[in-house]
Amino acid sequence: MGETVTTQAVIILLGPPGAGKGTQARMLEERFGLVQLSTGDLLRAAVAAGTPAGLAAKAVMEAGGLVSDEIVLEILEDRMSRPDIRAGVILDGFPRTAGQAQALDRLLSGRGLGVSAAISLEVDDEAMIDRVAGRYACADCGEGYHDTHKRPARAGACDKCGGTAFRRRADDNAETARERLRAYHAETAPLIAHYDKLGVLRTVDAMGSIAAIATALGTIVQRAAA
Ligand code: ADP
Ligand code: ZN
């Protein structure tokens, strides 16, 4: 906390599953007082709560497909209308289709706002499958782990909080990860050109360390939103 942004910043993180959008969004949230808005998290919450939107989304998500623009826009607009987003938002996993990007442009211009920066996290596809298929998290504190790259120091206990329960997303397996990557290339990667045209595209090499990527993103956000 501490650094502030003066305008209502709208930062978009673009990148395939496993690129580190969620990890980086949480770090930017703390550093700049922005609010992370993950449509994946919002949808998983809707599934867990058994709302009509959640019931419609569940099977699509488990198969690695994209939930309909209609449902996604409904939950996003609902979240964007809450007062806590005053300093601005980091959109993580949204927009994911051309229709969603257009809807976002309209929603923002209706509020006299625009996209501050759309940051594309550039990564290697095969590494993403491996990252996503092996990842899981502590059920208590959310600390992330990986079957081969980041195991807890003491087997079965979380390094951060000592918790012994872990959770794995239903869609984090190799087969579904491939389908999600396919959906990313077919539907979402074309948005890179859209934001380039708007003059707000930034790209970051996201194969490096979490800290190095955070530094690069911090500089971009500071310039785009100060
Ligand atoms: P990841 O980016 O790691 O694939 P997310 O948590 O962002 O995971 O999303 C998980 C799933 O939720 C997606 O595979 C998709 O089914 C659904 N989803 C999330 N955001 C959107 C969106 N903006 N439009 C359509 N479907 C979405
Ligand atoms: Zn923990």
PDB file of C-alpha atoms and ligand atoms in Angstrom:
ATOM      1  CA  MET A   1       0.000   0.000   0.000  1.00  0.00           C
ATOM      2  CA  GLY A   2       1.038   3.612  -0.187  1.00  0.00           C
ATOM      3  CA  GLU A   3       1.504   4.540  -3.832  1.00  0.00           C
ATOM      4  CA  THR A   4      -1.674   5.966  -5.266  1.00  0.00           C
ATOM      5  CA  VAL A   5      -3.035   6.570  -8.726  1.00  0.00           C
ATOM      6  CA  THR A   6      -4.784   9.826  -9.468  1.00  0.00           C
ATOM      7  CA  THR A   7      -7.194   8.799 -12.202  1.00  0.00           C
ATOM      8  CA  GLN A   8      -9.581   5.902 -12.170  1.00  0.00           C
ATOM      9  CA  ALA A   9      -7.203   3.397 -13.671  1.00  0.00           C
ATOM     10  CA  VAL A  10      -8.406   0.528 -15.836  1.00  0.00           C
ATOM     11  CA  ILE A  11      -5.637  -2.014 -16.298  1.00  0.00           C
ATOM     12  CA  ILE A  12      -6.251  -5.126 -18.391  1.00  0.00           C
ATOM     13  CA  LEU A  13      -4.047  -8.203 -18.027  1.00  0.00           C
ATOM     14  CA  LEU A  14      -4.039 -10.336 -21.167  1.00  0.00           C
ATOM     15  CA  GLY A  15      -2.392 -13.729 -21.337  1.00  0.00           C
ATOM     16  CA  PRO A  16      -3.097 -17.459 -21.553  1.00  0.00           C
ATOM     17  CA  PRO A  17      -4.049 -19.625 -18.565  1.00  0.00           C
ATOM     18  CA  GLY A  18      -1.031 -20.022 -16.296  1.00  0.00           C
ATOM     19  CA  ALA A  19       0.666 -16.786 -17.417  1.00  0.00           C
ATOM     20  CA  GLY A  20       0.512 -15.462 -13.863  1.00  0.00           C
ATOM     21  CA  LYS A  21      -2.296 -12.923 -14.246  1.00  0.00           C
ATOM     22  CA  GLY A  22      -3.829 -13.681 -10.851  1.00  0.00           C
ATOM     23  CA  THR A  23      -0.509 -13.578  -8.973  1.00  0.00           C
ATOM     24  CA  GLN A  24       0.478 -10.290 -10.576  1.00  0.00           C
ATOM     25  CA  ALA A  25      -2.987  -8.751 -10.188  1.00  0.00           C
ATOM     26  CA  ARG A  26      -2.863  -9.394  -6.440  1.00  0.00           C
ATOM     27  CA  MET A  27       0.540  -7.715  -6.195  1.00  0.00           C
ATOM     28  CA  LEU A  28      -0.629  -4.646  -8.159  1.00  0.00           C
ATOM     29  CA  GLU A  29      -3.713  -4.522  -5.978  1.00  0.00           C
ATOM     30  CA  GLU A  30      -1.587  -4.174  -2.852  1.00  0.00           C
ATOM     31  CA  ARG A  31       0.889  -1.759  -4.339  1.00  0.00           C
ATOM     32  CA  PHE A  32      -1.514   0.682  -5.999  1.00  0.00           C
ATOM     33  CA  GLY A  33      -4.764   0.222  -4.087  1.00  0.00           C
ATOM     34  CA  LEU A  34      -6.475  -1.043  -7.218  1.00  0.00           C
ATOM     35  CA  VAL A  35      -9.122  -3.754  -7.099  1.00  0.00           C
ATOM     36  CA  GLN A  36      -8.492  -7.069  -8.847  1.00  0.00           C
ATOM     37  CA  LEU A  37     -11.495  -8.140 -10.818  1.00  0.00           C
ATOM     38  CA  SER A  38     -11.182 -11.744 -11.980  1.00  0.00           C
ATOM     39  CA  THR A  39     -14.125 -13.031 -14.000  1.00  0.00           C
ATOM     40  CA  GLY A  40     -12.827 -16.561 -13.344  1.00  0.00           C
ATOM     41  CA  ASP A  41     -13.071 -15.980  -9.570  1.00  0.00           C
ATOM     42  CA  LEU A  42     -16.477 -14.313  -9.918  1.00  0.00           C
ATOM     43  CA  LEU A  43     -17.739 -17.256 -11.999  1.00  0.00           C
ATOM     44  CA  ARG A  44     -16.322 -19.840  -9.575  1.00  0.00           C
ATOM     45  CA  ALA A  45     -18.094 -17.983  -6.746  1.00  0.00           C
ATOM     46  CA  ALA A  46     -21.340 -18.090  -8.755  1.00  0.00           C
ATOM     47  CA  VAL A  47     -20.882 -21.837  -9.332  1.00  0.00           C
ATOM     48  CA  ALA A  48     -20.240 -22.423  -5.618  1.00  0.00           C
ATOM     49  CA  ALA A  49     -23.271 -20.333  -4.657  1.00  0.00           C
ATOM     50  CA  GLY A  50     -25.463 -22.182  -7.158  1.00  0.00           C
ATOM     51  CA  THR A  51     -26.861 -19.003  -8.745  1.00  0.00           C
ATOM     52  CA  PRO A  52     -28.561 -19.313 -12.168  1.00  0.00           C
ATOM     53  CA  ALA A  53     -25.441 -17.818 -13.813  1.00  0.00           C
ATOM     54  CA  GLY A  54     -23.275 -20.320 -11.929  1.00  0.00           C
ATOM     55  CA  LEU A  55     -25.445 -23.266 -12.935  1.00  0.00           C
ATOM     56  CA  ALA A  56     -25.221 -22.217 -16.592  1.00  0.00           C
ATOM     57  CA  ALA A  57     -21.438 -21.702 -16.408  1.00  0.00           C
ATOM     58  CA  LYS A  58     -20.337 -24.835 -14.553  1.00  0.00           C
ATOM     59  CA  ALA A  59     -20.171 -27.407 -17.369  1.00  0.00           C
ATOM     60  CA  VAL A  60     -18.621 -24.950 -19.823  1.00  0.00           C
ATOM     61  CA  MET A  61     -15.876 -24.086 -17.336  1.00  0.00           C
ATOM     62  CA  GLU A  62     -15.140 -27.733 -16.551  1.00  0.00           C
ATOM     63  CA  ALA A  63     -14.704 -28.404 -20.268  1.00  0.00           C
ATOM     64  CA  GLY A  64     -12.340 -25.447 -20.675  1.00  0.00           C
ATOM     65  CA  GLY A  65     -14.695 -23.472 -22.944  1.00  0.00           C
ATOM     66  CA  LEU A  66     -15.753 -19.848 -22.651  1.00  0.00           C
ATOM     67  CA  VAL A  67     -18.860 -18.877 -20.744  1.00  0.00           C
ATOM     68  CA  SER A  68     -21.326 -16.781 -22.795  1.00  0.00           C
ATOM     69  CA  ASP A  69     -20.677 -13.052 -23.076  1.00  0.00           C
ATOM     70  CA  GLU A  70     -24.147 -12.427 -21.668  1.00  0.00           C
ATOM     71  CA  ILE A  71     -23.443 -14.169 -18.356  1.00  0.00           C
ATOM     72  CA  VAL A  72     -19.925 -12.785 -18.022  1.00  0.00           C
ATOM     73  CA  LEU A  73     -21.069  -9.219 -18.722  1.00  0.00           C
ATOM     74  CA  GLU A  74     -23.858  -9.504 -16.200  1.00  0.00           C
ATOM     75  CA  ILE A  75     -21.522 -10.509 -13.378  1.00  0.00           C
ATOM     76  CA  LEU A  76     -18.889  -7.984 -14.433  1.00  0.00           C
ATOM     77  CA  GLU A  77     -21.273  -5.017 -14.573  1.00  0.00           C
ATOM     78  CA  ASP A  78     -22.651  -6.043 -11.223  1.00  0.00           C
ATOM     79  CA  ARG A  79     -19.146  -6.022  -9.739  1.00  0.00           C
ATOM     80  CA  MET A  80     -18.163  -2.748 -11.478  1.00  0.00           C
ATOM     81  CA  SER A  81     -21.112  -0.973  -9.902  1.00  0.00           C
ATOM     82  CA  ARG A  82     -19.825  -1.500  -6.360  1.00  0.00           C
ATOM     83  CA  PRO A  83     -18.229   1.568  -4.730  1.00  0.00           C
ATOM     84  CA  ASP A  84     -14.909  -0.039  -3.694  1.00  0.00           C
ATOM     85  CA  ILE A  85     -13.458   0.247  -7.211  1.00  0.00           C
ATOM     86  CA  ARG A  86     -12.956   4.004  -7.008  1.00  0.00           C
ATOM     87  CA  ALA A  87      -9.160   4.009  -7.429  1.00  0.00           C
ATOM     88  CA  GLY A  88      -9.491   1.700 -10.393  1.00  0.00           C
ATOM     89  CA  VAL A  89      -9.457  -1.925 -11.429  1.00  0.00           C
ATOM     90  CA  ILE A  90      -7.163  -4.604 -12.719  1.00  0.00           C
ATOM     91  CA  LEU A  91      -9.165  -6.781 -15.061  1.00  0.00           C
ATOM     92  CA  ASP A  92      -7.847 -10.346 -14.903  1.00  0.00           C
ATOM     93  CA  GLY A  93      -9.421 -12.737 -17.419  1.00  0.00           C
ATOM     94  CA  PHE A  94     -11.683 -10.104 -18.953  1.00  0.00           C
ATOM     95  CA  PRO A  95     -12.280  -9.200 -21.733  1.00  0.00           C
ATOM     96  CA  ARG A  96     -11.791 -12.563 -23.412  1.00  0.00           C
ATOM     97  CA  THR A  97     -13.747 -12.075 -26.646  1.00  0.00           C
ATOM     98  CA  ALA A  98     -14.229  -9.264 -29.182  1.00  0.00           C
ATOM     99  CA  GLY A  99     -17.813  -8.860 -27.928  1.00  0.00           C
ATOM    100  CA  GLN A 100     -16.606  -8.417 -24.341  1.00  0.00           C
ATOM    101  CA  ALA A 101     -13.981  -5.878 -25.423  1.00  0.00           C
ATOM    102  CA  GLN A 102     -16.632  -3.827 -27.215  1.00  0.00           C
ATOM    103  CA  ALA A 103     -18.972  -4.030 -24.246  1.00  0.00           C
ATOM    104  CA  LEU A 104     -16.159  -2.861 -21.964  1.00  0.00           C
ATOM    105  CA  ASP A 105     -15.324   0.082 -24.254  1.00  0.00           C
ATOM    106  CA  ARG A 106     -18.996   1.136 -24.119  1.00  0.00           C
ATOM    107  CA  LEU A 107     -19.279   0.685 -20.375  1.00  0.00           C
ATOM    108  CA  LEU A 108     -16.159   2.775 -19.759  1.00  0.00           C
ATOM    109  CA  SER A 109     -16.998   5.563 -22.187  1.00  0.00           C
ATOM    110  CA  GLY A 110     -20.418   5.812 -20.526  1.00  0.00           C
ATOM    111  CA  ARG A 111     -18.514   6.703 -17.343  1.00  0.00           C
ATOM    112  CA  GLY A 112     -16.075   9.063 -19.064  1.00  0.00           C
ATOM    113  CA  LEU A 113     -13.285   6.501 -18.726  1.00  0.00           C
ATOM    114  CA  GLY A 114     -11.047   4.489 -21.010  1.00  0.00           C
ATOM    115  CA  VAL A 115      -8.545   1.643 -20.790  1.00  0.00           C
ATOM    116  CA  SER A 116      -5.331   2.947 -19.175  1.00  0.00           C
ATOM    117  CA  ALA A 117      -3.191   0.009 -20.300  1.00  0.00           C
ATOM    118  CA  ALA A 118      -3.754  -3.467 -21.729  1.00  0.00           C
ATOM    119  CA  ILE A 119      -0.739  -5.544 -20.765  1.00  0.00           C
ATOM    120  CA  SER A 120      -0.022  -8.713 -22.715  1.00  0.00           C
ATOM    121  CA  LEU A 121       1.923 -11.314 -20.719  1.00  0.00           C
ATOM    122  CA  GLU A 122       4.021 -13.171 -23.274  1.00  0.00           C
ATOM    123  CA  VAL A 123       4.710 -16.812 -22.423  1.00  0.00           C
ATOM    124  CA  ASP A 124       5.490 -20.172 -23.943  1.00  0.00           C
ATOM    125  CA  ASP A 125       2.452 -22.441 -24.594  1.00  0.00           C
ATOM    126  CA  GLU A 126       3.958 -25.788 -23.515  1.00  0.00           C
ATOM    127  CA  ALA A 127       5.259 -24.302 -20.264  1.00  0.00           C
ATOM    128  CA  MET A 128       1.725 -23.043 -19.564  1.00  0.00           C
ATOM    129  CA  ILE A 129       0.178 -26.520 -19.893  1.00  0.00           C
ATOM    130  CA  ASP A 130       2.719 -27.872 -17.418  1.00  0.00           C
ATOM    131  CA  ARG A 131       2.186 -24.997 -14.966  1.00  0.00           C
ATOM    132  CA  VAL A 132      -1.603 -25.220 -15.033  1.00  0.00           C
ATOM    133  CA  ALA A 133      -1.864 -29.024 -14.943  1.00  0.00           C
ATOM    134  CA  GLY A 134       0.378 -29.254 -11.851  1.00  0.00           C
ATOM    135  CA  ARG A 135      -0.822 -26.335  -9.773  1.00  0.00           C
ATOM    136  CA  TYR A 136      -2.795 -26.385  -6.542  1.00  0.00           C
ATOM    137  CA  ALA A 137      -3.185 -24.132  -3.523  1.00  0.00           C
ATOM    138  CA  CYS A 138      -3.461 -24.142   0.248  1.00  0.00           C
ATOM    139  CA  ALA A 139      -7.148 -24.276   1.161  1.00  0.00           C
ATOM    140  CA  ASP A 140      -6.572 -21.998   4.160  1.00  0.00           C
ATOM    141  CA  CYS A 141      -4.344 -19.154   2.941  1.00  0.00           C
ATOM    142  CA  GLY A 142      -4.368 -19.584  -0.833  1.00  0.00           C
ATOM    143  CA  GLU A 143      -0.585 -19.968  -1.181  1.00  0.00           C
ATOM    144  CA  GLY A 144       0.132 -21.552  -4.570  1.00  0.00           C
ATOM    145  CA  TYR A 145       2.067 -24.814  -5.112  1.00  0.00           C
ATOM    146  CA  HIS A 146       3.054 -27.059  -7.999  1.00  0.00           C
ATOM    147  CA  ASP A 147       3.447 -30.875  -8.184  1.00  0.00           C
ATOM    148  CA  THR A 148       7.032 -30.644  -9.477  1.00  0.00           C
ATOM    149  CA  HIS A 149       8.226 -27.009  -9.351  1.00  0.00           C
ATOM    150  CA  LYS A 150       7.093 -25.829  -5.941  1.00  0.00           C
ATOM    151  CA  ARG A 151       6.289 -28.461  -3.345  1.00  0.00           C
ATOM    152  CA  PRO A 152       5.796 -27.544   0.321  1.00  0.00           C
ATOM    153  CA  ALA A 153       9.062 -27.859   2.299  1.00  0.00           C
ATOM    154  CA  ARG A 154       7.361 -30.392   4.589  1.00  0.00           C
ATOM    155  CA  ALA A 155       5.140 -32.769   2.595  1.00  0.00           C
ATOM    156  CA  GLY A 156       1.436 -32.149   3.177  1.00  0.00           C
ATOM    157  CA  ALA A 157       1.808 -28.897   5.153  1.00  0.00           C
ATOM    158  CA  CYS A 158       1.603 -25.337   3.838  1.00  0.00           C
ATOM    159  CA  ASP A 159       4.884 -23.355   4.131  1.00  0.00           C
ATOM    160  CA  LYS A 160       3.006 -20.155   4.911  1.00  0.00           C
ATOM    161  CA  CYS A 161       0.334 -21.183   7.410  1.00  0.00           C
ATOM    162  CA  GLY A 162       0.914 -24.861   8.259  1.00  0.00           C
ATOM    163  CA  GLY A 163      -2.513 -25.799   6.893  1.00  0.00           C
ATOM    164  CA  THR A 164      -2.874 -29.381   5.707  1.00  0.00           C
ATOM    165  CA  ALA A 165      -5.799 -29.035   3.282  1.00  0.00           C
ATOM    166  CA  PHE A 166      -5.118 -28.212  -0.355  1.00  0.00           C
ATOM    167  CA  ARG A 167      -7.402 -27.523  -3.293  1.00  0.00           C
ATOM    168  CA  ARG A 168      -7.052 -27.977  -7.021  1.00  0.00           C
ATOM    169  CA  ARG A 169      -9.319 -26.307  -9.568  1.00  0.00           C
ATOM    170  CA  ALA A 170     -11.588 -28.702 -11.457  1.00  0.00           C
ATOM    171  CA  ASP A 171     -10.247 -27.314 -14.758  1.00  0.00           C
ATOM    172  CA  ASP A 172      -6.547 -27.567 -13.874  1.00  0.00           C
ATOM    173  CA  ASN A 173      -5.646 -30.766 -15.733  1.00  0.00           C
ATOM    174  CA  ALA A 174      -3.642 -31.197 -18.937  1.00  0.00           C
ATOM    175  CA  GLU A 175      -6.608 -31.930 -21.197  1.00  0.00           C
ATOM    176  CA  THR A 176      -8.725 -28.980 -20.078  1.00  0.00           C
ATOM    177  CA  ALA A 177      -5.683 -26.715 -20.015  1.00  0.00           C
ATOM    178  CA  ARG A 178      -5.135 -27.487 -23.717  1.00  0.00           C
ATOM    179  CA  GLU A 179      -8.725 -26.553 -24.479  1.00  0.00           C
ATOM    180  CA  ARG A 180      -8.367 -23.296 -22.499  1.00  0.00           C
ATOM    181  CA  LEU A 181      -5.191 -22.471 -24.391  1.00  0.00           C
ATOM    182  CA  ARG A 182      -6.987 -23.158 -27.682  1.00  0.00           C
ATOM    183  CA  ALA A 183      -9.828 -20.835 -26.624  1.00  0.00           C
ATOM    184  CA  TYR A 184      -7.260 -18.197 -25.694  1.00  0.00           C
ATOM    185  CA  HIS A 185      -5.621 -18.250 -29.124  1.00  0.00           C
ATOM    186  CA  ALA A 186      -8.934 -18.361 -30.996  1.00  0.00           C
ATOM    187  CA  GLU A 187     -10.919 -15.770 -29.023  1.00  0.00           C
ATOM    188  CA  THR A 188      -8.662 -13.699 -26.783  1.00  0.00           C
ATOM    189  CA  ALA A 189      -5.279 -13.245 -28.504  1.00  0.00           C
ATOM    190  CA  PRO A 190      -6.964 -11.197 -31.301  1.00  0.00           C
ATOM    191  CA  LEU A 191      -7.760  -8.534 -28.664  1.00  0.00           C
ATOM    192  CA  ILE A 192      -4.052  -7.671 -28.571  1.00  0.00           C
ATOM    193  CA  ALA A 193      -4.513  -5.957 -31.957  1.00  0.00           C
ATOM    194  CA  HIS A 194      -7.623  -4.139 -30.681  1.00  0.00           C
ATOM    195  CA  TYR A 195      -5.702  -2.522 -27.809  1.00  0.00           C
ATOM    196  CA  ASP A 196      -2.716  -1.837 -30.027  1.00  0.00           C
ATOM    197  CA  LYS A 197      -5.028   0.193 -32.275  1.00  0.00           C
ATOM    198  CA  LEU A 198      -6.303   2.106 -29.246  1.00  0.00           C
ATOM    199  CA  GLY A 199      -2.674   2.926 -28.388  1.00  0.00           C
ATOM    200  CA  VAL A 200      -2.771   1.328 -24.919  1.00  0.00           C
ATOM    201  CA  LEU A 201      -1.062  -2.027 -25.571  1.00  0.00           C
ATOM    202  CA  ARG A 202       2.036  -2.933 -23.554  1.00  0.00           C
ATOM    203  CA  THR A 203       3.844  -6.264 -23.683  1.00  0.00           C
ATOM    204  CA  VAL A 204       5.859  -7.946 -20.949  1.00  0.00           C
ATOM    205  CA  ASP A 205       8.046 -11.058 -21.146  1.00  0.00           C
ATOM    206  CA  ALA A 206       6.321 -13.214 -18.535  1.00  0.00           C
ATOM    207  CA  MET A 207       8.682 -16.215 -18.519  1.00  0.00           C
ATOM    208  CA  GLY A 208      10.965 -14.610 -15.910  1.00  0.00           C
ATOM    209  CA  SER A 209      10.691 -14.539 -12.119  1.00  0.00           C
ATOM    210  CA  ILE A 210       7.530 -13.323 -10.376  1.00  0.00           C
ATOM    211  CA  ALA A 211       9.514 -10.415  -8.911  1.00  0.00           C
ATOM    212  CA  ALA A 212      10.958  -9.328 -12.280  1.00  0.00           C
ATOM    213  CA  ILE A 213       7.532  -9.423 -13.917  1.00  0.00           C
ATOM    214  CA  ALA A 214       6.050  -7.469 -11.007  1.00  0.00           C
ATOM    215  CA  THR A 215       8.684  -4.765 -11.459  1.00  0.00           C
ATOM    216  CA  ALA A 216       7.937  -4.459 -15.181  1.00  0.00           C
ATOM    217  CA  LEU A 217       4.192  -4.310 -14.569  1.00  0.00           C
ATOM    218  CA  GLY A 218       4.573  -1.769 -11.762  1.00  0.00           C
ATOM    219  CA  THR A 219       6.432   0.613 -14.056  1.00  0.00           C
ATOM    220  CA  ILE A 220       3.746   0.324 -16.723  1.00  0.00           C
ATOM    221  CA  VAL A 221       0.898   0.888 -14.262  1.00  0.00           C
ATOM    222  CA  GLN A 222       2.639   3.854 -12.691  1.00  0.00           C
ATOM    223  CA  ARG A 223       3.081   5.529 -16.082  1.00  0.00           C
ATOM    224  CA  ALA A 224      -0.369   4.639 -17.383  1.00  0.00           C
ATOM    225  CA  ALA A 225      -2.370   5.610 -14.330  1.00  0.00           C
ATOM    226  CA  ALA A 226      -0.497   8.354 -12.536  1.00  0.00           C
TER     227      ALA A 226
HETATM  228  P1  ADP B   1      -7.458 -19.125 -16.584  1.00  0.00           P
HETATM  229  O1  ADP B   1      -7.176 -17.753 -17.112  1.00  0.00           O
HETATM  230  O2  ADP B   1      -6.336 -19.652 -15.744  1.00  0.00           O
HETATM  231  O3  ADP B   1      -7.886 -20.072 -17.662  1.00  0.00           O
HETATM  232  P2  ADP B   1      -9.803 -18.146 -15.129  1.00  0.00           P
HETATM  233  O4  ADP B   1      -9.936 -18.361 -13.686  1.00  0.00           O
HETATM  234  O5  ADP B   1      -9.598 -16.756 -15.623  1.00  0.00           O
HETATM  235  O6  ADP B   1      -8.663 -19.129 -15.586  1.00  0.00           O
HETATM  236  O7  ADP B   1     -11.108 -18.708 -15.878  1.00  0.00           O
HETATM  237  C1  ADP B   1     -11.564 -20.037 -15.686  1.00  0.00           C
HETATM  238  C2  ADP B   1     -12.715 -20.328 -16.642  1.00  0.00           C
HETATM  239  O8  ADP B   1     -13.805 -19.396 -16.388  1.00  0.00           O
HETATM  240  C3  ADP B   1     -12.420 -20.133 -18.126  1.00  0.00           C
HETATM  241  O9  ADP B   1     -11.810 -21.279 -18.691  1.00  0.00           O
HETATM  242  C4  ADP B   1     -13.821 -19.868 -18.688  1.00  0.00           C
HETATM  243  O10 ADP B   1     -14.583 -21.040 -18.790  1.00  0.00           O
HETATM  244  C5  ADP B   1     -14.451 -19.013 -17.603  1.00  0.00           C
HETATM  245  N1  ADP B   1     -14.243 -17.558 -17.826  1.00  0.00           N
HETATM  246  C6  ADP B   1     -13.517 -16.717 -17.031  1.00  0.00           C
HETATM  247  N2  ADP B   1     -13.553 -15.461 -17.516  1.00  0.00           N
HETATM  248  C7  ADP B   1     -14.301 -15.513 -18.653  1.00  0.00           C
HETATM  249  C8  ADP B   1     -14.701 -14.551 -19.626  1.00  0.00           C
HETATM  250  N3  ADP B   1     -14.322 -13.259 -19.541  1.00  0.00           N
HETATM  251  N4  ADP B   1     -15.484 -14.970 -20.660  1.00  0.00           N
HETATM  252  C9  ADP B   1     -15.858 -16.243 -20.767  1.00  0.00           C
HETATM  253  N5  ADP B   1     -15.523 -17.208 -19.903  1.00  0.00           N
HETATM  254  C10 ADP B   1     -14.747 -16.850 -18.849  1.00  0.00           C
HETATM  255 ZN    ZN B   2      -1.488 -21.948   3.799  1.00  0.00          ZN
END
